[in-house]
Every structure is written in structure tokens, then in C-alpha cells.
Coordinates of C-alpha atoms in Angstrom, one line a residue:
M1 CA 34.6 3.5 -66.8
T2 CA 34.5 7.2 -67.2
S3 CA 31.3 8.2 -68.9
I4 CA 31.4 8.9 -72.7
D5 CA 29.9 12.3 -71.9
S6 CA 32.9 13.2 -69.8
V7 CA 35.2 12.1 -72.7
I8 CA 33.3 14.3 -75.1
S9 CA 33.5 17.3 -72.7
F10 CA 37.2 16.8 -72.3
I11 CA 37.9 16.7 -76.0
K12 CA 35.7 19.8 -76.6
E13 CA 37.7 21.5 -73.8
Q14 CA 41.0 20.7 -75.5
Y15 CA 39.8 22.1 -78.9
K16 CA 37.9 24.9 -77.2
T17 CA 34.8 24.5 -79.4
E18 CA 31.3 23.1 -79.3
A19 CA 31.3 22.9 -83.1
F20 CA 32.2 19.7 -85.0
I21 CA 35.7 18.4 -84.1
P22 CA 37.2 16.4 -87.0
L23 CA 39.6 13.5 -86.5
H24 CA 42.6 15.2 -88.0
V25 CA 42.9 18.4 -90.0
P26 CA 46.0 20.1 -91.5
H27 CA 47.5 23.1 -90.0
F28 CA 48.8 25.8 -92.3
G29 CA 50.7 28.3 -90.2
G30 CA 54.0 28.7 -92.0
N31 CA 55.2 29.6 -95.5
E32 CA 52.5 27.7 -97.4
K33 CA 50.9 30.7 -99.1
K34 CA 54.3 32.3 -99.8
Y35 CA 55.7 29.2 -101.5
L36 CA 52.5 28.5 -103.4
L37 CA 52.4 32.0 -104.8
E38 CA 56.1 31.8 -105.8
T39 CA 55.4 28.6 -107.6
I40 CA 52.4 30.1 -109.5
D41 CA 54.4 33.2 -110.4
S42 CA 57.2 31.0 -111.7
T43 CA 54.7 29.0 -113.9
F44 CA 56.6 25.8 -112.8
V45 CA 53.5 24.2 -111.3
S46 CA 53.9 20.7 -112.8
S47 CA 56.5 18.0 -112.1
V48 CA 59.6 20.1 -112.6
G49 CA 60.7 22.8 -110.3
P50 CA 62.9 23.8 -107.4
Y51 CA 60.5 22.8 -104.7
V52 CA 60.5 19.2 -105.8
D53 CA 64.3 19.1 -105.4
Q54 CA 64.0 20.9 -102.0
F55 CA 61.4 18.5 -100.8
E56 CA 63.6 15.5 -101.6
I57 CA 66.6 17.0 -99.8
M58 CA 64.4 17.8 -96.7
M59 CA 63.1 14.3 -96.6
Q60 CA 66.6 12.8 -96.9
K61 CA 67.6 14.9 -93.8
I62 CA 64.5 14.1 -91.8
T63 CA 64.7 10.3 -92.5
Q64 CA 68.6 10.1 -92.4
T65 CA 68.7 8.5 -95.8
Q66 CA 70.8 8.9 -98.9
K67 CA 68.0 9.4 -101.4
A68 CA 64.4 10.6 -101.4
V69 CA 62.1 10.5 -104.4
A70 CA 59.0 12.7 -104.5
V71 CA 55.9 10.8 -105.8
V72 CA 52.2 11.5 -106.2
N73 CA 51.0 9.5 -103.2
G74 CA 52.0 6.9 -100.6
T75 CA 50.4 4.0 -102.4
A76 CA 52.6 4.7 -105.5
A77 CA 55.6 4.9 -103.2
I78 CA 55.0 1.4 -101.9
Q79 CA 54.2 0.0 -105.4
V80 CA 57.5 1.3 -106.8
A81 CA 59.5 0.2 -103.8
L82 CA 58.2 -3.3 -104.3
R83 CA 59.1 -3.2 -108.0
L84 CA 62.6 -1.9 -107.2
L85 CA 63.2 -4.9 -104.9
G86 CA 62.2 -7.3 -107.6
V87 CA 58.7 -8.2 -106.5
K88 CA 57.1 -9.9 -109.6
S89 CA 53.9 -11.4 -110.6
G90 CA 53.1 -14.5 -108.5
D91 CA 55.5 -13.5 -105.7
E92 CA 54.3 -13.3 -102.1
V93 CA 54.8 -10.4 -99.7
L94 CA 54.5 -10.8 -96.0
T95 CA 52.4 -8.0 -94.4
Q96 CA 49.7 -7.3 -91.9
A97 CA 45.9 -7.5 -92.2
L98 CA 45.5 -4.7 -89.7
T99 CA 46.4 -1.9 -92.1
F100 CA 44.9 0.7 -94.5
V101 CA 43.9 -0.9 -97.8
A102 CA 46.8 0.9 -99.7
T103 CA 49.3 -1.6 -98.2
A104 CA 47.6 -4.6 -99.7
N105 CA 46.6 -2.7 -102.9
A106 CA 50.2 -1.8 -103.7
I107 CA 51.2 -5.5 -103.5
A108 CA 48.3 -6.4 -105.8
Y109 CA 49.3 -3.7 -108.3
Q110 CA 52.5 -5.7 -108.8
N111 CA 50.4 -8.9 -109.4
A112 CA 51.9 -10.3 -106.2
T113 CA 49.9 -11.8 -103.3
P114 CA 49.8 -10.5 -99.8
V115 CA 50.3 -12.9 -97.0
F116 CA 48.5 -11.6 -93.9
L117 CA 50.3 -12.3 -90.6
D118 CA 49.3 -11.2 -87.1
V119 CA 50.3 -8.0 -85.4
D120 CA 51.7 -7.4 -81.9
L121 CA 49.4 -6.0 -79.3
D122 CA 51.8 -3.3 -78.1
T123 CA 52.7 -1.8 -81.5
M124 CA 49.6 -2.8 -83.5
G125 CA 52.1 -3.5 -86.3
L126 CA 53.5 -6.7 -87.9
S127 CA 54.6 -9.2 -85.3
P128 CA 58.2 -10.7 -85.6
K129 CA 56.9 -13.8 -83.8
A130 CA 54.2 -14.3 -86.4
V131 CA 56.6 -13.8 -89.3
S132 CA 59.1 -16.2 -87.7
L133 CA 56.4 -18.9 -87.2
F134 CA 55.2 -18.6 -90.7
L135 CA 58.6 -18.9 -92.2
E136 CA 59.5 -21.9 -90.0
E137 CA 56.5 -23.7 -91.3
F138 CA 56.4 -22.6 -94.9
G139 CA 59.8 -21.0 -95.7
E140 CA 62.5 -22.7 -97.8
L141 CA 65.8 -21.0 -98.5
R142 CA 67.2 -21.4 -102.0
E143 CA 70.2 -19.9 -103.7
D144 CA 68.1 -17.0 -105.1
G145 CA 66.0 -16.3 -102.0
C146 CA 63.2 -17.6 -99.9
Y147 CA 60.3 -19.6 -101.3
N148 CA 57.0 -20.8 -99.9
K149 CA 57.4 -24.6 -100.0
K150 CA 53.7 -25.1 -100.0
T151 CA 52.8 -22.8 -102.9
G152 CA 56.2 -22.8 -104.7
N153 CA 56.1 -19.0 -104.9
K154 CA 59.0 -16.7 -104.0
I155 CA 58.6 -14.7 -100.8
S156 CA 60.1 -11.5 -102.1
A157 CA 59.5 -8.9 -99.4
C158 CA 58.3 -8.1 -95.9
L159 CA 56.1 -5.0 -95.6
P160 CA 55.4 -3.9 -92.0
M161 CA 53.3 -0.8 -91.4
H162 CA 53.9 1.6 -88.5
T163 CA 50.3 1.8 -87.4
F164 CA 49.2 5.3 -86.4
G165 CA 52.9 6.2 -86.1
F166 CA 53.8 3.6 -83.5
P167 CA 57.0 1.8 -84.8
V168 CA 57.0 -1.9 -85.1
H169 CA 59.8 -4.1 -83.5
L170 CA 62.2 -3.4 -86.3
D171 CA 65.4 -5.0 -85.0
E172 CA 63.6 -8.4 -84.6
L173 CA 61.9 -8.1 -88.0
L174 CA 65.2 -7.2 -89.7
A175 CA 67.0 -10.1 -88.1
I176 CA 64.4 -12.5 -89.3
C177 CA 64.3 -11.1 -92.8
N178 CA 68.1 -11.2 -93.1
T179 CA 68.1 -14.9 -92.0
W180 CA 65.5 -15.7 -94.6
K181 CA 67.0 -13.5 -97.4
I182 CA 63.8 -11.4 -97.6
A183 CA 63.9 -7.6 -98.3
L184 CA 62.2 -5.4 -95.7
I185 CA 60.2 -2.3 -96.9
E186 CA 58.8 0.0 -94.3
D187 CA 55.3 1.3 -94.9
A188 CA 56.0 4.5 -93.0
A189 CA 53.0 6.3 -94.5
E190 CA 51.8 7.2 -91.0
S191 CA 55.1 7.5 -89.1
L192 CA 56.9 10.7 -90.3
G193 CA 58.8 11.9 -87.3
S194 CA 58.5 8.7 -85.3
E195 CA 61.7 7.1 -84.0
Y196 CA 62.9 3.6 -83.2
K197 CA 65.9 3.4 -80.8
G198 CA 66.9 7.0 -81.6
K199 CA 66.7 6.7 -85.4
P200 CA 63.8 7.9 -87.6
T201 CA 61.4 5.3 -89.1
G202 CA 62.1 5.0 -92.8
C203 CA 65.8 4.5 -92.5
F204 CA 65.7 0.9 -91.5
G205 CA 64.2 -0.8 -94.6
K206 CA 65.9 -1.4 -97.9
L207 CA 63.3 1.1 -99.1
S208 CA 60.6 2.9 -97.3
A209 CA 57.4 4.8 -98.3
F210 CA 55.8 7.9 -96.8
S211 CA 52.4 9.6 -97.4
F212 CA 51.4 13.3 -97.4
N213 CA 47.7 12.8 -97.8
G214 CA 45.4 15.6 -96.5
N215 CA 44.9 14.0 -93.1
K216 CA 48.6 13.2 -92.4
I217 CA 50.8 15.0 -89.9
V218 CA 52.4 16.9 -92.8
T219 CA 50.4 17.3 -95.9
C220 CA 50.6 18.7 -99.4
G221 CA 47.1 17.6 -100.4
G222 CA 48.3 14.3 -101.8
G223 CA 51.9 13.3 -102.3
G224 CA 54.3 10.6 -101.2
A225 CA 58.0 9.8 -101.0
I226 CA 60.3 6.8 -101.4
V227 CA 63.5 6.9 -99.3
S228 CA 66.5 4.6 -99.2
N229 CA 70.1 4.4 -98.1
D230 CA 70.9 2.6 -101.3
L231 CA 71.7 5.4 -103.6
K232 CA 71.5 3.2 -106.7
L233 CA 68.0 2.0 -105.8
G234 CA 66.9 5.5 -105.0
E235 CA 68.1 6.8 -108.4
K236 CA 66.3 4.0 -110.1
G237 CA 63.2 4.9 -108.2
K238 CA 63.4 8.5 -109.5
Y239 CA 63.9 7.2 -113.0
L240 CA 60.9 4.8 -112.9
T241 CA 58.5 7.4 -111.4
T242 CA 59.4 10.0 -114.0
T243 CA 58.2 7.8 -116.9
A244 CA 61.6 6.0 -117.3
K245 CA 62.7 8.8 -119.7
I246 CA 66.4 8.9 -120.7
P247 CA 67.6 12.5 -120.1
H248 CA 67.9 14.4 -123.4
P249 CA 67.4 18.1 -124.3
Y250 CA 64.5 17.4 -126.6
E251 CA 64.1 13.7 -127.6
Y252 CA 61.6 11.4 -125.9
V253 CA 63.3 8.1 -125.3
H254 CA 61.9 5.6 -122.7
D255 CA 63.7 2.3 -122.4
E256 CA 61.4 0.5 -120.0
M257 CA 57.9 0.7 -118.6
G258 CA 57.9 3.6 -116.1
Y259 CA 55.2 5.4 -114.2
N260 CA 53.9 9.0 -114.3
F261 CA 54.0 9.2 -110.5
R262 CA 55.7 12.6 -110.3
M263 CA 54.8 15.0 -107.5
P264 CA 53.9 18.4 -109.0
N265 CA 56.1 21.4 -108.0
L266 CA 52.9 23.0 -106.6
N267 CA 52.4 20.2 -104.1
A268 CA 56.1 20.1 -103.3
A269 CA 55.9 23.8 -102.4
L270 CA 53.2 23.1 -99.9
A271 CA 55.1 20.1 -98.6
C272 CA 58.3 22.1 -98.0
A273 CA 56.4 24.7 -96.0
Q274 CA 54.8 21.9 -93.9
L275 CA 58.1 20.1 -93.4
E276 CA 59.6 23.3 -92.0
Q277 CA 57.0 23.0 -89.1
L278 CA 57.3 19.2 -88.6
Y279 CA 59.1 19.4 -85.2
S280 CA 56.7 22.0 -83.8
F281 CA 53.8 19.7 -85.0
L282 CA 55.4 16.8 -83.2
E283 CA 55.9 18.8 -80.0
N284 CA 52.2 19.9 -80.0
K285 CA 51.0 16.4 -80.7
R286 CA 53.0 14.9 -77.8
K287 CA 51.5 17.6 -75.5
L288 CA 48.0 16.6 -76.6
A289 CA 48.9 12.9 -76.1
K290 CA 50.1 13.6 -72.6
E291 CA 46.9 15.4 -71.8
Y292 CA 44.9 12.5 -73.1
E293 CA 47.0 10.0 -71.2
S294 CA 46.5 11.8 -68.0
F295 CA 42.8 12.1 -68.5
F296 CA 42.2 8.4 -69.5
A297 CA 44.6 7.1 -66.7
T298 CA 41.7 7.2 -64.2
S299 CA 38.9 6.4 -66.6
G300 CA 39.1 2.7 -67.1
V301 CA 39.9 3.3 -70.8
K302 CA 43.3 2.5 -72.2
F303 CA 44.9 5.3 -74.1
R304 CA 47.6 3.9 -76.5
T305 CA 51.1 5.2 -75.8
E306 CA 54.5 4.6 -77.4
T307 CA 56.5 1.5 -76.6
P308 CA 59.9 1.4 -74.9
E309 CA 62.8 2.6 -77.0
T310 CA 60.5 4.3 -79.5
K311 CA 59.2 7.8 -80.0
A312 CA 55.8 8.0 -81.7
N313 CA 54.6 10.9 -83.7
Y314 CA 51.0 10.3 -82.4
W315 CA 49.6 10.9 -85.8
L316 CA 46.2 9.4 -84.9
M317 CA 45.7 8.9 -81.2
C318 CA 43.6 6.0 -80.1
V319 CA 41.9 4.3 -77.1
E320 CA 41.2 0.7 -76.5
L321 CA 37.7 -0.1 -75.4
E322 CA 36.6 -3.1 -73.3
N323 CA 34.9 -5.0 -76.2
K324 CA 33.0 -4.4 -79.4
I325 CA 29.8 -3.4 -77.7
E326 CA 31.6 -0.7 -75.7
R327 CA 33.4 0.3 -78.9
D328 CA 30.2 0.7 -80.9
L329 CA 28.5 2.7 -78.2
F330 CA 31.6 5.0 -77.9
L331 CA 31.6 5.5 -81.7
E332 CA 27.9 6.2 -81.9
T333 CA 27.7 8.6 -79.0
T334 CA 30.8 10.7 -79.8
N335 CA 29.9 11.1 -83.5
K336 CA 26.3 12.1 -82.6
N337 CA 27.8 14.8 -80.3
N338 CA 30.0 16.5 -82.9
V339 CA 33.2 14.7 -81.9
M340 CA 34.5 12.6 -84.8
T341 CA 35.9 9.2 -83.9
R342 CA 36.4 6.1 -86.1
P343 CA 37.2 2.4 -85.6
I344 CA 40.4 0.9 -86.8
W345 CA 40.3 -0.5 -90.3
Q346 CA 38.5 -3.7 -91.2
L347 CA 41.0 -6.5 -91.5
M348 CA 42.2 -6.9 -95.1
Y349 CA 41.1 -10.6 -95.4
R350 CA 37.5 -9.5 -94.8
L351 CA 37.5 -7.5 -98.0
P352 CA 36.3 -9.4 -101.1
M353 CA 39.4 -8.9 -103.2
Y354 CA 41.7 -10.3 -100.5
N355 CA 39.6 -13.0 -98.8
H356 CA 41.4 -15.7 -100.7
C357 CA 44.8 -14.7 -99.3
Y358 CA 46.6 -16.8 -96.7
R359 CA 46.3 -15.6 -93.1
D360 CA 47.4 -17.0 -89.8
Q361 CA 45.1 -17.1 -86.8
Q362 CA 45.1 -13.2 -86.4
V363 CA 44.4 -13.4 -82.7
N364 CA 45.8 -10.0 -81.9
A365 CA 44.5 -8.3 -85.0
E366 CA 40.9 -9.4 -84.3
F367 CA 41.2 -8.4 -80.7
L368 CA 42.3 -4.9 -81.8
E369 CA 39.8 -4.6 -84.6
E370 CA 37.0 -5.0 -82.0
R371 CA 38.4 -2.4 -79.6
I372 CA 40.5 0.3 -81.1
V373 CA 39.0 3.7 -81.7
N374 CA 40.8 6.8 -83.1
I375 CA 40.0 10.1 -81.3
P376 CA 40.6 13.7 -82.5
S377 CA 44.3 14.2 -83.0
S378 CA 44.8 17.5 -84.9
V379 CA 47.7 19.8 -84.2
R380 CA 46.1 22.7 -82.2

């Protein structure tokens, strides 16, 4: 295997610095300052303003969906998507344990229970085979949907996450979900700009959720979005996330429990400027990924690349080490030498609040947990 020192040297060469190299930092090279100043001058810095509307229109175009709803963060987007599809207290949601904690938290916020199923080795996202095997063993179709015949709980949704921007096998998952009458929601928090069979991630699920956190490919500090091709669902999402207020010139009437999940116009202004640069960001990231791929090809270290019929945004690029010992040595050495790297997330069922949840054998997830390391992936 290529020495870790040579990896460090290569990364420093790419970023042309001996100073600390973060994992992923935002790039503000467009109209960010202009739009922010316009927003401040207008005094519309809160949840009403033209940039909120513009952001939603831009997201509709990028994701090829009928409706986008700007919200405060990606976790809120998932939570509201689950509610819109009728996920209730006591229901079960099929998802992956190899994910950021927000995926599981959003399910728990609905008082539902995550069911942790294995991922595929190639995508690092929810495995159609694992979902199918679980449903064949535990699923029971009834007139009003799918139920877990062991627990008696309704299985209301399937929530795959496109890990690091690598799309899951969507066609297979959708076919399984359609057979079992389970709604599919894409956790597309990490996959803005990624494509599956020529179409953008986020347009396949009944609803999908995006994140614009500070370390995402496009950021507005915080921020999230719900997108859907079901206009009625999308409009209901807008209503719920703006406190379920009935429109009126001055009266305050709310006819159900809503959420104050509105994205401020100030954040939306930043988001719009960032979205204008999305495709240049993607191009630069793909160039960096090619350089990494070429370097690691002769190193004995596997650099993770997109799967056939997909186009990844390469949000966070990653390598697969030989084993946990090699992984830990790589992490320790790179971080000591001013190159930030990090392991993939700890599997959700290892966390105290989710260790009671059902999980299958997790063969692939545990394999990846011991080997995957993220390396610097910023737009240069």
C-alpha cells in the first residue's frame, strides 16, 4: 500500500498548502454578498421575502419536481415528509443504520420506530435485497397498507439515504415499495446534483429531503428543502412548515399543529447565490475525484467511485482501507499532519437511544464502518 505520508503529500499538493486542510468548506465566489446586502437593505430578513420564493423555484428546476418547500434544515425536511405521508406514533420506517443520526432522529420525532436494514457495498446506501428479505419474513399486506406481522405495527415508509452523494439502487427499491404499498422518501441531504439513470436524486421518492448545512456542496449556513412531484403534498408541506396558518391579511388562525420550520429570507439569499454555482461546483468536484482516483489506483487503497448508471456529486470523497487497524492508523496520521479525515458514522443501533430497534445482520454496514474514511473534498 502507498504510504500514508505520500497520501498526505498528494492532498497538500492538490490544495496547495501546508496549513490545516479541512474536510469540506464552503466556497463563496458568486453573488452571495450582493444578495445578502440586498436582503438587509430590504429589511425582509426573516421568513418572508423574494429569495425564499426564488430558492424554491430553483430547487424545483434542479430536482425536476413540481413543488419545493424551503425549511430550516434537512432534519426538519425529513420529519415533515414523514408526517405528510401519514407516519404516526408506533409506526415503523425502514431505513439504514449506516447514516447520519438525523435520519433516525427525524423518524423518532414522529414517535415512529426506525427499522435498520443493511446497505449495499457498492452504494453504501439501503440495500433492496435487505428490504425485500425483511418484508418477505415480516411483512403482511392489508387493505390499508403493509404491517409487521410480528409487532403488529404499520410499516409506513421506506427512507433510503444517498450516502456521500452516491445514489442507492432506486428502481429496485421503488419496485419493492410499490409491491408492499410502502411510500418511499429519499433522504437526499447529501446528494444535491447527483443523478440516477439520467434523472436527479430527489425526484424519485413520493417526497424527498435536502440539506444546506455549512459543510454541504451548496450551503446557506443551515437550511433544508422538501421536494415532491405531488403538488398537493408539497403545498401541504409549505402550510405545515409555516405554522399551519390560514392566509389572512391580519388574523391569526391555525387549524392544526404546524411547525415554525421556515427558512429565513437571509439564508435563502445565500442559498440562491450558491445554487447559481452548483454546476461549476459539481464540475470541480468531479475533477478532484478523478485526480484522487488516478492517484489511489496504484496505491492499494480503494477510492470510492460512482456506480454504473449514476452520476455522483462527490460531496464527501472517501477511501476504503484494508481493515480497522489500517483505518485507525490512517485517521491518526493524517489528522496529526494537518489533513482532516474522519471515519464513517457509527452505526445507529450502537447509539443508546436506538439500540432497542430491530436490525438485520448488518454484514455490509459493519464491513464499511470499519474501513471507510472521508478525505478532504472541498471545491477548490
